[in-house]
mmCIF file of C-alpha atoms and ligand atoms in Angstrom:
data_model
loop_
_atom_site.group_PDB
_atom_site.id
_atom_site.type_symbol
_atom_site.label_atom_id
_atom_site.label_comp_id
_atom_site.label_asym_id
_atom_site.label_seq_id
_atom_site.Cartn_x
_atom_site.Cartn_y
_atom_site.Cartn_z
ATOM 1 C CA MET A 1 -39.830 104.959 -122.528
ATOM 2 C CA THR A 2 -43.667 104.303 -124.226
ATOM 3 C CA SER A 3 -43.919 100.933 -125.422
ATOM 4 C CA GLU A 4 -43.240 102.460 -128.872
ATOM 5 C CA THR A 5 -40.053 104.264 -128.355
ATOM 6 C CA LYS A 6 -37.735 100.477 -126.903
ATOM 7 C CA SER A 7 -35.854 99.531 -129.737
ATOM 8 C CA ASN A 8 -35.865 95.708 -130.553
ATOM 9 C CA ILE A 9 -39.113 94.549 -127.971
ATOM 10 C CA PRO A 10 -41.179 92.031 -130.178
ATOM 11 C CA VAL A 11 -44.752 93.298 -131.194
ATOM 12 C CA HIS A 12 -46.037 89.709 -130.998
ATOM 13 C CA VAL A 13 -44.748 86.775 -128.788
ATOM 14 C CA SER A 14 -46.078 83.569 -128.974
ATOM 15 C CA LEU A 15 -45.722 80.470 -127.008
ATOM 16 C CA ILE A 16 -46.193 76.798 -127.329
ATOM 17 C CA MET A 17 -47.040 76.165 -123.769
ATOM 18 C CA ASP A 18 -45.497 72.712 -123.362
ATOM 19 C CA GLY A 19 -44.942 69.901 -120.598
ATOM 20 C CA ASN A 20 -47.876 70.592 -118.149
ATOM 21 C CA GLY A 21 -48.154 66.670 -117.944
ATOM 22 C CA ARG A 22 -44.266 65.916 -117.263
ATOM 23 C CA TRP A 23 -44.332 68.869 -114.293
ATOM 24 C CA ALA A 24 -47.892 67.254 -112.585
ATOM 25 C CA LYS A 25 -46.456 63.449 -113.624
ATOM 26 C CA GLU A 26 -42.906 64.647 -111.688
ATOM 27 C CA ARG A 27 -45.152 65.703 -108.543
ATOM 28 C CA GLY A 28 -46.947 61.825 -108.299
ATOM 29 C CA LYS A 29 -50.197 64.500 -109.670
ATOM 30 C CA GLU A 30 -52.472 63.660 -112.098
ATOM 31 C CA ARG A 31 -51.642 65.696 -115.104
ATOM 32 C CA VAL A 32 -54.273 67.990 -114.586
ATOM 33 C CA PHE A 33 -52.978 69.506 -112.300
ATOM 34 C CA GLY A 34 -50.256 70.304 -114.362
ATOM 35 C CA HIS A 35 -53.067 72.591 -116.291
ATOM 36 C CA PHE A 36 -54.083 74.115 -113.762
ATOM 37 C CA GLU A 37 -50.920 75.628 -112.520
ATOM 38 C CA GLY A 38 -50.168 76.426 -115.919
ATOM 39 C CA VAL A 39 -52.789 78.635 -115.947
ATOM 40 C CA GLU A 40 -50.740 80.872 -113.020
ATOM 41 C CA SER A 41 -48.031 81.069 -115.682
ATOM 42 C CA VAL A 42 -50.551 82.665 -117.994
ATOM 43 C CA ARG A 43 -51.217 85.203 -115.950
ATOM 44 C CA ALA A 44 -47.400 85.760 -115.325
ATOM 45 C CA CYS A 45 -46.617 86.107 -119.021
ATOM 46 C CA VAL A 46 -49.094 88.141 -119.279
ATOM 47 C CA GLU A 47 -48.232 90.891 -116.831
ATOM 48 C CA ALA A 48 -44.887 90.968 -118.148
ATOM 49 C CA ALA A 49 -45.214 90.928 -121.285
ATOM 50 C CA VAL A 50 -47.265 94.317 -120.493
ATOM 51 C CA GLU A 51 -43.972 94.991 -117.897
ATOM 52 C CA ALA A 52 -41.946 94.503 -121.515
ATOM 53 C CA GLY A 53 -44.321 96.591 -123.445
ATOM 54 C CA VAL A 54 -44.826 93.649 -125.924
ATOM 55 C CA ARG A 55 -47.744 94.410 -127.429
ATOM 56 C CA TYR A 56 -49.543 90.906 -128.806
ATOM 57 C CA LEU A 57 -49.215 88.083 -126.681
ATOM 58 C CA SER A 58 -50.308 84.586 -127.666
ATOM 59 C CA LEU A 59 -50.877 81.172 -126.761
ATOM 60 C CA TYR A 60 -51.310 77.845 -128.320
ATOM 61 C CA ALA A 61 -53.653 76.640 -125.588
ATOM 62 C CA PHE A 62 -55.976 73.365 -127.395
ATOM 63 C CA SER A 63 -54.627 72.402 -131.065
ATOM 64 C CA GLU A 64 -56.917 70.744 -133.108
ATOM 65 C CA GLU A 65 -54.600 67.472 -132.232
ATOM 66 C CA ASN A 66 -55.496 67.297 -128.749
ATOM 67 C CA TRP A 67 -59.063 66.674 -129.542
ATOM 68 C CA ASN A 68 -57.264 62.960 -129.238
ATOM 69 C CA ARG A 69 -56.693 62.961 -125.644
ATOM 70 C CA PRO A 70 -58.606 60.783 -123.425
ATOM 71 C CA GLU A 71 -62.196 62.207 -122.885
ATOM 72 C CA ALA A 72 -61.545 63.215 -119.746
ATOM 73 C CA GLU A 73 -58.497 65.269 -119.917
ATOM 74 C CA VAL A 74 -60.379 67.432 -122.489
ATOM 75 C CA VAL A 75 -63.082 67.600 -120.421
ATOM 76 C CA ALA A 76 -60.598 68.857 -117.947
ATOM 77 C CA LEU A 77 -59.098 71.767 -119.925
ATOM 78 C CA MET A 78 -62.308 72.987 -121.572
ATOM 79 C CA GLY A 79 -63.566 72.989 -118.084
ATOM 80 C CA LEU A 80 -60.476 75.072 -116.950
ATOM 81 C CA MET A 81 -60.611 77.597 -119.780
ATOM 82 C CA VAL A 82 -64.190 78.449 -119.007
ATOM 83 C CA LYS A 83 -63.342 78.647 -115.739
ATOM 84 C CA ALA A 84 -59.710 80.774 -116.523
ATOM 85 C CA MET A 85 -61.456 83.266 -118.276
ATOM 86 C CA ALA A 86 -64.465 83.936 -116.280
ATOM 87 C CA ASN A 87 -61.745 84.107 -113.154
ATOM 88 C CA GLU A 88 -59.563 86.318 -114.961
ATOM 89 C CA MET A 89 -61.576 88.803 -117.222
ATOM 90 C CA GLU A 90 -61.938 91.738 -114.280
ATOM 91 C CA SER A 91 -58.301 91.695 -114.339
ATOM 92 C CA LEU A 92 -57.813 91.676 -117.557
ATOM 93 C CA ASN A 93 -60.380 94.010 -118.713
ATOM 94 C CA LYS A 94 -59.155 96.539 -115.814
ATOM 95 C CA ASN A 95 -54.913 96.452 -117.036
ATOM 96 C CA GLY A 96 -56.508 97.162 -120.721
ATOM 97 C CA VAL A 97 -55.622 93.799 -122.100
ATOM 98 C CA ARG A 98 -57.861 92.871 -125.513
ATOM 99 C CA PHE A 99 -59.114 88.987 -124.929
ATOM 100 C CA VAL A 100 -59.197 86.761 -128.296
ATOM 101 C CA VAL A 101 -59.791 83.440 -129.480
ATOM 102 C CA ILE A 102 -59.080 82.124 -132.440
ATOM 103 C CA GLY A 103 -59.541 78.627 -133.546
ATOM 104 C CA ASN A 104 -62.471 75.959 -134.601
ATOM 105 C CA ARG A 105 -65.153 77.144 -132.566
ATOM 106 C CA GLU A 106 -67.297 74.970 -134.582
ATOM 107 C CA ARG A 107 -65.895 72.303 -131.496
ATOM 108 C CA LEU A 108 -65.707 73.464 -129.079
ATOM 109 C CA ALA A 109 -68.828 73.207 -126.369
ATOM 110 C CA PRO A 110 -71.819 76.019 -125.808
ATOM 111 C CA GLU A 111 -70.832 77.268 -123.146
ATOM 112 C CA LEU A 112 -67.226 78.115 -123.566
ATOM 113 C CA ASN A 113 -68.217 79.551 -126.879
ATOM 114 C CA GLU A 114 -70.547 82.077 -124.648
ATOM 115 C CA THR A 115 -67.687 82.519 -122.054
ATOM 116 C CA ILE A 116 -65.441 83.352 -124.830
ATOM 117 C CA ASP A 117 -68.074 85.513 -126.929
ATOM 118 C CA SER A 118 -68.784 87.972 -123.581
ATOM 119 C CA CYS A 119 -65.014 88.263 -122.787
ATOM 120 C CA MET A 120 -64.431 89.200 -126.046
ATOM 121 C CA ALA A 121 -67.146 91.637 -126.265
ATOM 122 C CA MET A 122 -65.876 93.038 -122.668
ATOM 123 C CA THR A 123 -62.552 94.045 -123.779
ATOM 124 C CA ALA A 124 -62.808 95.152 -127.294
ATOM 125 C CA ASP A 125 -61.712 98.341 -126.556
ATOM 126 C CA ASN A 126 -58.575 97.644 -125.041
ATOM 127 C CA GLN A 127 -55.550 98.911 -126.147
ATOM 128 C CA VAL A 128 -52.512 98.045 -124.003
ATOM 129 C CA LEU A 129 -52.496 93.746 -124.787
ATOM 130 C CA THR A 130 -54.061 92.206 -127.473
ATOM 131 C CA LEU A 131 -53.635 88.357 -125.813
ATOM 132 C CA VAL A 132 -54.733 86.130 -128.305
ATOM 133 C CA VAL A 133 -55.602 82.345 -127.224
ATOM 134 C CA PHE A 134 -55.146 79.849 -130.028
ATOM 135 C CA LEU A 135 -57.882 76.986 -129.019
ATOM 136 C CA SER A 136 -58.907 74.218 -131.258
ATOM 137 C CA TYR A 137 -56.164 75.359 -133.712
ATOM 138 C CA SER A 138 -53.773 74.439 -136.369
ATOM 139 C CA GLY A 139 -51.413 75.852 -139.210
ATOM 140 C CA LYS A 140 -53.029 73.736 -141.385
ATOM 141 C CA TRP A 141 -56.865 74.069 -140.605
ATOM 142 C CA ASP A 142 -55.842 78.251 -140.918
ATOM 143 C CA ILE A 143 -54.616 77.542 -144.199
ATOM 144 C CA LEU A 144 -57.188 75.570 -145.530
ATOM 145 C CA GLN A 145 -60.002 77.262 -144.427
ATOM 146 C CA ALA A 146 -58.124 80.313 -145.783
ATOM 147 C CA ALA A 147 -58.347 78.312 -149.155
ATOM 148 C CA LYS A 148 -62.358 77.915 -149.090
ATOM 149 C CA LYS A 149 -62.790 81.160 -147.363
ATOM 150 C CA MET A 150 -61.213 82.659 -151.028
ATOM 151 C CA ALA A 151 -63.057 80.115 -153.671
ATOM 152 C CA ALA A 152 -65.870 81.561 -151.569
ATOM 153 C CA HIS A 153 -64.873 84.941 -152.575
ATOM 154 C CA MET A 154 -64.455 84.020 -156.352
ATOM 155 C CA LEU A 155 -67.784 81.768 -156.532
ATOM 156 C CA ALA A 156 -69.994 85.024 -155.066
ATOM 157 C CA CYS A 157 -67.825 87.475 -156.385
ATOM 158 C CA PRO A 158 -66.691 86.647 -159.975
ATOM 159 C CA GLU A 159 -65.703 90.222 -160.839
ATOM 160 C CA ASP A 160 -62.930 89.805 -157.815
ATOM 161 C CA VAL A 161 -61.320 86.787 -159.234
ATOM 162 C CA ASP A 162 -58.539 88.760 -161.258
ATOM 163 C CA GLU A 163 -57.897 90.771 -158.645
ATOM 164 C CA ILE A 164 -57.436 87.240 -156.475
ATOM 165 C CA LEU A 165 -55.308 85.806 -159.201
ATOM 166 C CA ASP A 166 -52.708 88.953 -158.931
ATOM 167 C CA MET A 167 -52.364 88.898 -154.905
ATOM 168 C CA ASP A 168 -48.908 89.102 -153.514
ATOM 169 C CA VAL A 169 -48.929 86.526 -149.706
ATOM 170 C CA ASN A 170 -50.236 90.123 -148.085
ATOM 171 C CA GLY A 171 -53.734 89.155 -150.110
ATOM 172 C CA PHE A 172 -54.039 86.196 -148.575
ATOM 173 C CA ASP A 173 -53.260 87.023 -145.277
ATOM 174 C CA LYS A 174 -56.870 88.604 -144.760
ATOM 175 C CA TYR A 175 -58.023 85.094 -145.378
ATOM 176 C CA LEU A 176 -56.650 83.453 -142.769
ATOM 177 C CA ALA A 177 -58.338 83.574 -139.115
ATOM 178 C CA THR A 178 -55.365 85.544 -138.008
ATOM 179 C CA ALA A 179 -56.559 88.514 -139.951
ATOM 180 C CA GLY A 180 -55.595 91.441 -138.597
ATOM 181 C CA ILE A 181 -53.237 90.151 -135.746
ATOM 182 C CA PRO A 182 -49.263 90.567 -136.852
ATOM 183 C CA ASP A 183 -47.391 87.707 -137.726
ATOM 184 C CA PRO A 184 -45.359 86.761 -134.508
ATOM 185 C CA ASP A 185 -41.638 88.093 -133.916
ATOM 186 C CA LEU A 186 -40.868 85.496 -131.610
ATOM 187 C CA ILE A 187 -42.439 81.729 -131.094
ATOM 188 C CA VAL A 188 -41.030 80.116 -128.022
ATOM 189 C CA ARG A 189 -41.795 76.555 -126.961
ATOM 190 C CA THR A 190 -40.510 75.161 -123.380
ATOM 191 C CA SER A 191 -40.258 71.785 -122.542
ATOM 192 C CA GLY A 192 -37.251 70.936 -125.136
ATOM 193 C CA GLU A 193 -39.209 70.160 -127.329
ATOM 194 C CA CYS A 194 -38.073 71.139 -130.570
ATOM 195 C CA ARG A 195 -40.868 71.582 -133.702
ATOM 196 C CA LEU A 196 -44.080 73.415 -134.241
ATOM 197 C CA SER A 197 -46.658 71.365 -133.951
ATOM 198 C CA ASN A 198 -48.613 72.134 -136.901
ATOM 199 C CA TYR A 199 -48.950 76.260 -134.785
ATOM 200 C CA LEU A 200 -49.168 79.257 -136.482
ATOM 201 C CA LEU A 201 -47.310 77.763 -140.373
ATOM 202 C CA TRP A 202 -47.716 80.565 -142.605
ATOM 203 C CA GLN A 203 -47.487 83.376 -139.878
ATOM 204 C CA GLY A 204 -44.454 81.453 -138.429
ATOM 205 C CA ALA A 205 -42.497 81.607 -141.614
ATOM 206 C CA TYR A 206 -40.033 84.786 -140.430
ATOM 207 C CA SER A 207 -40.347 84.537 -136.409
ATOM 208 C CA GLU A 208 -37.360 83.912 -134.487
ATOM 209 C CA LEU A 209 -37.849 80.290 -132.608
ATOM 210 C CA LEU A 210 -36.315 80.089 -128.617
ATOM 211 C CA PHE A 211 -36.834 75.836 -127.437
ATOM 212 C CA VAL A 212 -36.491 76.297 -123.672
ATOM 213 C CA ASP A 213 -35.985 73.314 -121.447
ATOM 214 C CA THR A 214 -38.036 74.717 -118.802
ATOM 215 C CA LEU A 215 -41.928 73.017 -118.144
ATOM 216 C CA TRP A 216 -44.329 75.112 -118.545
ATOM 217 C CA PRO A 217 -45.498 75.814 -115.028
ATOM 218 C CA ASP A 218 -42.521 77.050 -114.163
ATOM 219 C CA PHE A 219 -42.687 80.078 -117.094
ATOM 220 C CA ARG A 220 -42.761 83.087 -115.181
ATOM 221 C CA LYS A 221 -41.393 86.129 -115.328
ATOM 222 C CA LYS A 222 -38.523 86.274 -115.142
ATOM 223 C CA GLU A 223 -38.515 83.398 -118.102
ATOM 224 C CA PHE A 224 -40.728 85.391 -119.884
ATOM 225 C CA HIS A 225 -38.115 88.653 -119.972
ATOM 226 C CA SER A 226 -35.153 86.444 -120.624
ATOM 227 C CA ALA A 227 -36.999 84.911 -123.686
ATOM 228 C CA VAL A 228 -37.284 88.852 -124.781
ATOM 229 C CA GLU A 229 -34.475 89.665 -124.455
ATOM 230 C CA TYR A 230 -32.917 86.609 -126.446
ATOM 231 C CA TYR A 231 -34.686 88.250 -128.932
ATOM 232 C CA SER A 232 -33.884 91.606 -128.838
ATOM 233 C CA LYS A 233 -30.357 90.573 -129.244
ATOM 234 C CA ARG A 234 -31.033 88.773 -132.897
ATOM 235 C CA ASP A 235 -30.359 90.077 -136.312
ATOM 236 C CA ARG A 236 -33.555 89.773 -138.449
ATOM 237 C CA ARG A 237 -32.685 89.490 -142.104
ATOM 238 C CA TYR A 238 -35.582 87.763 -144.139
ATOM 239 C CA GLY A 239 -33.321 86.830 -146.508
ATOM 240 C CA LYS A 240 -31.803 90.030 -147.651
ATOM 241 C CA VAL A 241 -28.070 90.908 -146.588
ATOM 242 C CA LYS A 242 -27.090 93.540 -143.908
HETATM 243 C C1 FPP B 1 -49.131 71.378 -123.032
HETATM 244 O O1 FPP B 1 -48.495 70.466 -121.913
HETATM 245 C C2 FPP B 1 -50.334 71.828 -122.443
HETATM 246 C C3 FPP B 1 -51.398 72.094 -122.734
HETATM 247 C C4 FPP B 1 -52.289 71.038 -124.569
HETATM 248 C C5 FPP B 1 -53.033 72.879 -122.367
HETATM 249 C C6 FPP B 1 -52.683 74.518 -121.851
HETATM 250 C C7 FPP B 1 -53.349 75.059 -121.921
HETATM 251 C C8 FPP B 1 -53.790 75.639 -119.915
HETATM 252 C C9 FPP B 1 -51.870 76.152 -119.485
HETATM 253 C C10 FPP B 1 -55.311 76.944 -119.833
HETATM 254 C C11 FPP B 1 -54.731 77.648 -120.210
HETATM 255 C C12 FPP B 1 -55.543 78.383 -120.138
HETATM 256 C C13 FPP B 1 -56.435 80.021 -120.714
HETATM 257 C C14 FPP B 1 -57.446 80.311 -120.361
HETATM 258 C C15 FPP B 1 -54.805 80.294 -121.892
HETATM 259 P P1 FPP B 1 -48.721 69.218 -122.102
HETATM 260 O O2 FPP B 1 -50.123 68.158 -121.614
HETATM 261 O O3 FPP B 1 -48.336 68.387 -123.383
HETATM 262 O O4 FPP B 1 -47.712 67.937 -121.170
HETATM 263 P P2 FPP B 1 -47.211 67.214 -121.516
HETATM 264 O O5 FPP B 1 -46.138 67.264 -122.826
HETATM 265 O O6 FPP B 1 -45.552 66.556 -120.593
HETATM 266 O O7 FPP B 1 -47.039 66.116 -121.265
#
Protein backbone atom coordinates (compact mmCIF):
# COMPACT_ATOMS: atom_id res chain seq x y z
CA MET A 1 0.00 0.00 0.00
CA THR A 2 1.27 3.49 -0.72
CA SER A 3 1.14 6.12 2.03
CA GLU A 4 -1.93 7.65 0.34
CA THR A 5 -3.91 4.41 0.57
CA LYS A 6 -3.07 3.34 4.12
CA SER A 7 -6.06 3.94 6.36
CA ASN A 8 -5.92 5.79 9.67
CA ILE A 9 -2.26 6.64 9.40
CA PRO A 10 -1.68 10.11 10.84
CA VAL A 11 -0.55 12.60 8.21
CA HIS A 12 1.34 14.66 10.79
CA VAL A 13 2.92 13.27 13.95
CA SER A 14 4.49 15.72 16.36
CA LEU A 15 6.86 14.75 19.14
CA ILE A 16 7.61 16.65 22.35
CA MET A 17 11.02 15.21 23.15
CA ASP A 18 11.34 15.20 26.92
CA GLY A 19 13.40 13.38 29.50
CA ASN A 20 16.95 13.69 28.15
CA GLY A 21 18.27 15.17 31.39
CA ARG A 22 16.67 12.47 33.56
CA TRP A 23 17.92 9.74 31.21
CA ALA A 24 21.49 11.03 31.64
CA LYS A 25 21.11 11.49 35.40
CA GLU A 26 19.91 7.89 35.80
CA ARG A 27 23.27 6.89 34.29
CA GLY A 28 25.31 9.28 36.44
CA LYS A 29 26.19 11.44 33.41
CA GLU A 30 25.91 15.11 32.47
CA ARG A 31 22.54 16.24 31.03
CA VAL A 32 24.09 16.90 27.65
CA PHE A 33 24.83 13.18 27.30
CA GLY A 34 21.04 12.66 27.19
CA HIS A 35 20.73 15.21 24.40
CA PHE A 36 23.43 13.39 22.39
CA GLU A 37 21.56 10.12 22.77
CA GLY A 38 18.33 11.96 21.91
CA VAL A 39 19.68 12.65 18.43
CA GLU A 40 19.76 8.85 17.88
CA SER A 41 16.04 8.79 18.73
CA VAL A 42 15.42 11.57 16.20
CA ARG A 43 17.09 9.46 13.51
CA ALA A 44 15.08 6.37 14.50
CA CYS A 45 11.80 8.29 14.45
CA VAL A 46 12.51 9.79 11.02
CA GLU A 47 13.11 6.28 9.67
CA ALA A 48 10.01 4.94 11.40
CA ALA A 49 7.87 7.81 10.09
CA VAL A 50 8.94 7.01 6.52
CA GLU A 51 8.22 3.29 7.12
CA ALA A 52 4.76 4.09 8.49
CA GLY A 53 3.82 6.42 5.61
CA VAL A 54 3.57 9.50 7.84
CA ARG A 55 4.01 12.62 5.66
CA TYR A 56 4.95 15.23 8.29
CA LEU A 57 7.06 14.60 11.38
CA SER A 58 7.67 17.52 13.69
CA LEU A 59 9.87 17.85 16.75
CA TYR A 60 9.76 20.33 19.61
CA ALA A 61 13.53 20.70 19.83
CA PHE A 62 13.94 23.97 21.74
CA SER A 63 11.24 26.20 23.21
CA GLU A 64 11.36 29.94 23.77
CA GLU A 65 11.43 29.08 27.49
CA ASN A 66 14.47 26.82 27.00
CA TRP A 67 16.59 29.98 26.52
CA ASN A 68 16.37 30.29 30.32
CA ARG A 69 18.43 27.12 30.87
CA PRO A 70 22.03 27.45 32.11
CA GLU A 71 24.15 29.04 29.39
CA ALA A 72 26.46 26.04 29.10
CA GLU A 73 23.53 23.75 28.32
CA VAL A 74 22.09 26.18 25.75
CA VAL A 75 25.48 26.46 24.05
CA ALA A 76 25.87 22.67 24.05
CA LEU A 77 22.38 22.17 22.60
CA MET A 78 22.91 24.73 19.85
CA GLY A 79 26.25 23.14 18.95
CA LEU A 80 24.56 19.76 18.87
CA MET A 81 21.90 21.05 16.46
CA VAL A 82 24.53 22.39 14.05
CA LYS A 83 26.45 19.11 14.19
CA ALA A 84 23.36 16.91 13.86
CA MET A 85 22.09 18.90 10.88
CA ALA A 86 25.48 18.88 9.16
CA ASN A 87 25.92 15.12 9.77
CA GLU A 88 22.42 14.00 8.80
CA MET A 89 21.55 16.22 5.88
CA GLU A 90 23.06 14.11 3.06
CA SER A 91 21.23 11.07 4.29
CA LEU A 92 17.94 12.93 4.79
CA ASN A 93 18.25 14.35 1.29
CA LYS A 94 18.97 10.94 -0.24
CA ASN A 95 15.88 9.57 1.44
CA GLY A 96 13.58 12.29 0.13
CA VAL A 97 13.15 14.17 3.40
CA ARG A 98 12.37 17.90 3.24
CA PHE A 99 13.86 19.73 6.21
CA VAL A 100 12.12 22.78 7.66
CA VAL A 101 12.86 24.85 10.78
CA ILE A 102 10.14 26.96 12.38
CA GLY A 103 10.58 29.38 15.26
CA ASN A 104 11.96 32.73 16.31
CA ARG A 105 15.14 32.48 14.24
CA GLU A 106 16.25 36.00 15.17
CA ARG A 107 17.48 34.53 18.45
CA LEU A 108 19.64 31.83 16.82
CA ALA A 109 23.39 32.21 16.28
CA PRO A 110 24.50 33.08 12.72
CA GLU A 111 26.29 29.73 12.31
CA LEU A 112 23.12 27.83 13.16
CA ASN A 113 20.99 30.01 10.87
CA GLU A 114 23.43 29.44 8.00
CA THR A 115 23.35 25.68 8.54
CA ILE A 116 19.55 25.73 8.66
CA ASP A 117 19.33 27.78 5.46
CA SER A 118 21.62 25.46 3.55
CA CYS A 119 19.78 22.33 4.80
CA MET A 120 16.41 23.81 3.89
CA ALA A 121 17.61 24.85 0.43
CA MET A 122 19.23 21.45 -0.24
CA THR A 123 16.08 19.49 0.62
CA ALA A 124 13.38 21.94 -0.51
CA ASP A 125 12.00 19.75 -3.35
CA ASN A 126 11.90 16.45 -1.44
CA GLN A 127 8.49 14.84 -1.03
CA VAL A 128 8.67 11.61 0.95
CA LEU A 129 8.52 13.22 4.39
CA THR A 130 8.62 16.78 5.71
CA LEU A 131 10.66 16.97 8.91
CA VAL A 132 9.81 20.13 10.85
CA VAL A 133 12.09 21.15 13.69
CA PHE A 134 10.56 23.70 16.06
CA LEU A 135 13.46 25.73 17.33
CA SER A 136 13.16 28.76 19.60
CA TYR A 137 9.42 28.23 19.24
CA SER A 138 6.42 28.66 21.45
CA GLY A 139 2.71 28.57 20.71
CA LYS A 140 2.02 31.99 22.24
CA TRP A 141 4.93 33.51 20.31
CA ASP A 142 3.46 32.09 17.09
CA ILE A 143 -0.06 33.40 17.72
CA LEU A 144 1.31 36.83 18.66
CA GLN A 145 3.58 37.10 15.61
CA ALA A 146 0.62 36.04 13.44
CA ALA A 147 -1.58 38.77 14.97
CA LYS A 148 1.17 41.35 14.38
CA LYS A 149 1.57 40.18 10.76
CA MET A 150 -2.16 40.51 10.25
CA ALA A 151 -2.18 44.02 11.76
CA ALA A 152 0.72 45.02 9.50
CA HIS A 153 -1.18 43.63 6.49
CA MET A 154 -4.21 45.76 7.43
CA LEU A 155 -2.08 48.89 7.72
CA ALA A 156 -0.26 48.26 4.47
CA CYS A 157 -3.37 47.25 2.48
CA PRO A 158 -6.46 49.09 3.79
CA GLU A 159 -8.40 47.69 0.81
CA ASP A 160 -8.06 44.18 2.39
CA VAL A 161 -9.49 45.20 5.80
CA ASP A 162 -13.07 44.02 5.15
CA GLU A 163 -11.82 40.68 3.82
CA ILE A 164 -9.59 40.23 6.90
CA LEU A 165 -12.39 41.10 9.33
CA ASP A 166 -14.63 38.54 7.57
CA MET A 167 -12.07 35.73 7.62
CA ASP A 168 -12.61 32.43 9.42
CA VAL A 169 -10.06 30.44 11.43
CA ASN A 170 -8.58 29.00 8.23
CA GLY A 171 -7.83 32.54 7.08
CA PHE A 172 -5.73 33.12 10.20
CA ASP A 173 -3.64 29.98 9.50
CA LYS A 174 -1.68 31.74 6.78
CA TYR A 175 -0.22 34.22 9.27
CA LEU A 176 1.09 31.47 11.55
CA ALA A 177 4.70 30.36 11.31
CA THR A 178 3.34 26.91 10.37
CA ALA A 179 1.48 28.15 7.26
CA GLY A 180 1.35 25.35 4.71
CA ILE A 181 1.98 22.59 7.28
CA PRO A 182 -1.13 20.57 8.19
CA ASP A 183 -2.15 20.63 11.85
CA PRO A 184 -0.74 17.68 13.82
CA ASP A 185 -3.04 14.66 13.99
CA LEU A 186 -1.11 13.23 16.89
CA ILE A 187 1.10 14.90 19.50
CA VAL A 188 3.21 12.53 21.60
CA ARG A 189 5.06 13.68 24.71
CA THR A 190 7.66 11.46 26.29
CA SER A 191 8.85 11.19 29.91
CA GLY A 192 5.49 11.02 31.71
CA GLU A 193 4.77 14.76 31.76
CA CYS A 194 1.17 15.52 30.76
CA ARG A 195 1.24 19.06 29.43
CA LEU A 196 1.77 20.91 26.13
CA SER A 197 4.33 23.40 27.50
CA ASN A 198 3.35 26.21 25.13
CA TYR A 199 3.58 24.03 22.02
CA LEU A 200 1.31 24.32 18.94
CA LEU A 201 -1.51 25.90 20.97
CA TRP A 202 -3.55 26.89 17.92
CA GLN A 203 -2.57 24.05 15.60
CA GLY A 204 -3.08 21.34 18.25
CA ALA A 205 -6.72 22.26 18.93
CA TYR A 206 -7.97 18.87 17.67
CA SER A 207 -4.82 16.78 17.90
CA GLU A 208 -4.95 13.42 19.60
CA LEU A 209 -2.62 13.55 22.60
CA LEU A 210 -0.49 10.66 23.79
CA PHE A 211 1.66 10.85 26.91
CA VAL A 212 4.14 8.02 27.37
CA ASP A 213 6.49 7.31 30.28
CA THR A 214 9.45 6.45 28.03
CA LEU A 215 12.28 8.98 28.27
CA TRP A 216 13.15 10.53 24.90
CA PRO A 217 16.52 8.74 24.41
CA ASP A 218 14.65 5.43 24.75
CA PHE A 219 11.90 6.41 22.29
CA ARG A 220 12.90 4.54 19.15
CA LYS A 221 11.23 2.83 16.17
CA LYS A 222 9.15 0.39 18.22
CA GLU A 223 7.76 3.19 20.38
CA PHE A 224 7.03 5.35 17.31
CA HIS A 225 5.14 2.54 15.59
CA SER A 226 3.16 1.90 18.81
CA ALA A 227 2.14 5.57 18.87
CA VAL A 228 0.94 5.36 15.24
CA GLU A 229 -0.96 2.19 16.16
CA TYR A 230 -2.57 4.02 19.11
CA TYR A 231 -3.66 6.82 16.77
CA SER A 232 -5.09 4.41 14.19
CA LYS A 233 -7.60 3.20 16.80
CA ARG A 234 -8.82 6.64 17.85
CA ASP A 235 -12.25 7.88 16.81
CA ARG A 236 -11.93 11.55 15.89
CA ARG A 237 -15.24 13.40 15.96
CA TYR A 238 -14.19 17.08 15.86
CA GLY A 239 -17.07 18.01 18.17
CA LYS A 240 -19.66 16.27 15.97
CA VAL A 241 -21.82 13.24 16.71
CA LYS A 242 -21.15 10.20 14.56
C1 LIG B 1 14.12 17.82 26.62
O1 LIG B 1 14.72 17.05 27.63
C2 LIG B 1 14.97 17.90 25.43
C3 LIG B 1 15.45 19.05 24.87
C4 LIG B 1 15.16 20.38 25.42
C5 LIG B 1 16.34 19.04 23.68
C6 LIG B 1 16.02 18.04 22.62
C7 LIG B 1 16.91 18.22 21.44
C8 LIG B 1 17.55 17.23 20.80
C9 LIG B 1 17.43 15.81 21.17
C10 LIG B 1 18.39 17.56 19.60
C11 LIG B 1 17.59 17.35 18.35
C12 LIG B 1 18.39 17.71 17.17
C13 LIG B 1 17.84 18.02 15.97
C14 LIG B 1 18.72 18.41 14.86
C15 LIG B 1 16.39 17.99 15.73
P1 LIG B 1 15.07 17.73 29.03
O2 LIG B 1 16.45 18.25 28.96
O3 LIG B 1 14.02 18.75 29.33
O4 LIG B 1 14.97 16.50 30.00
P2 LIG B 1 14.55 16.53 31.54
O5 LIG B 1 13.10 16.91 31.57
O6 LIG B 1 14.78 15.12 31.97
O7 LIG B 1 15.43 17.52 32.23
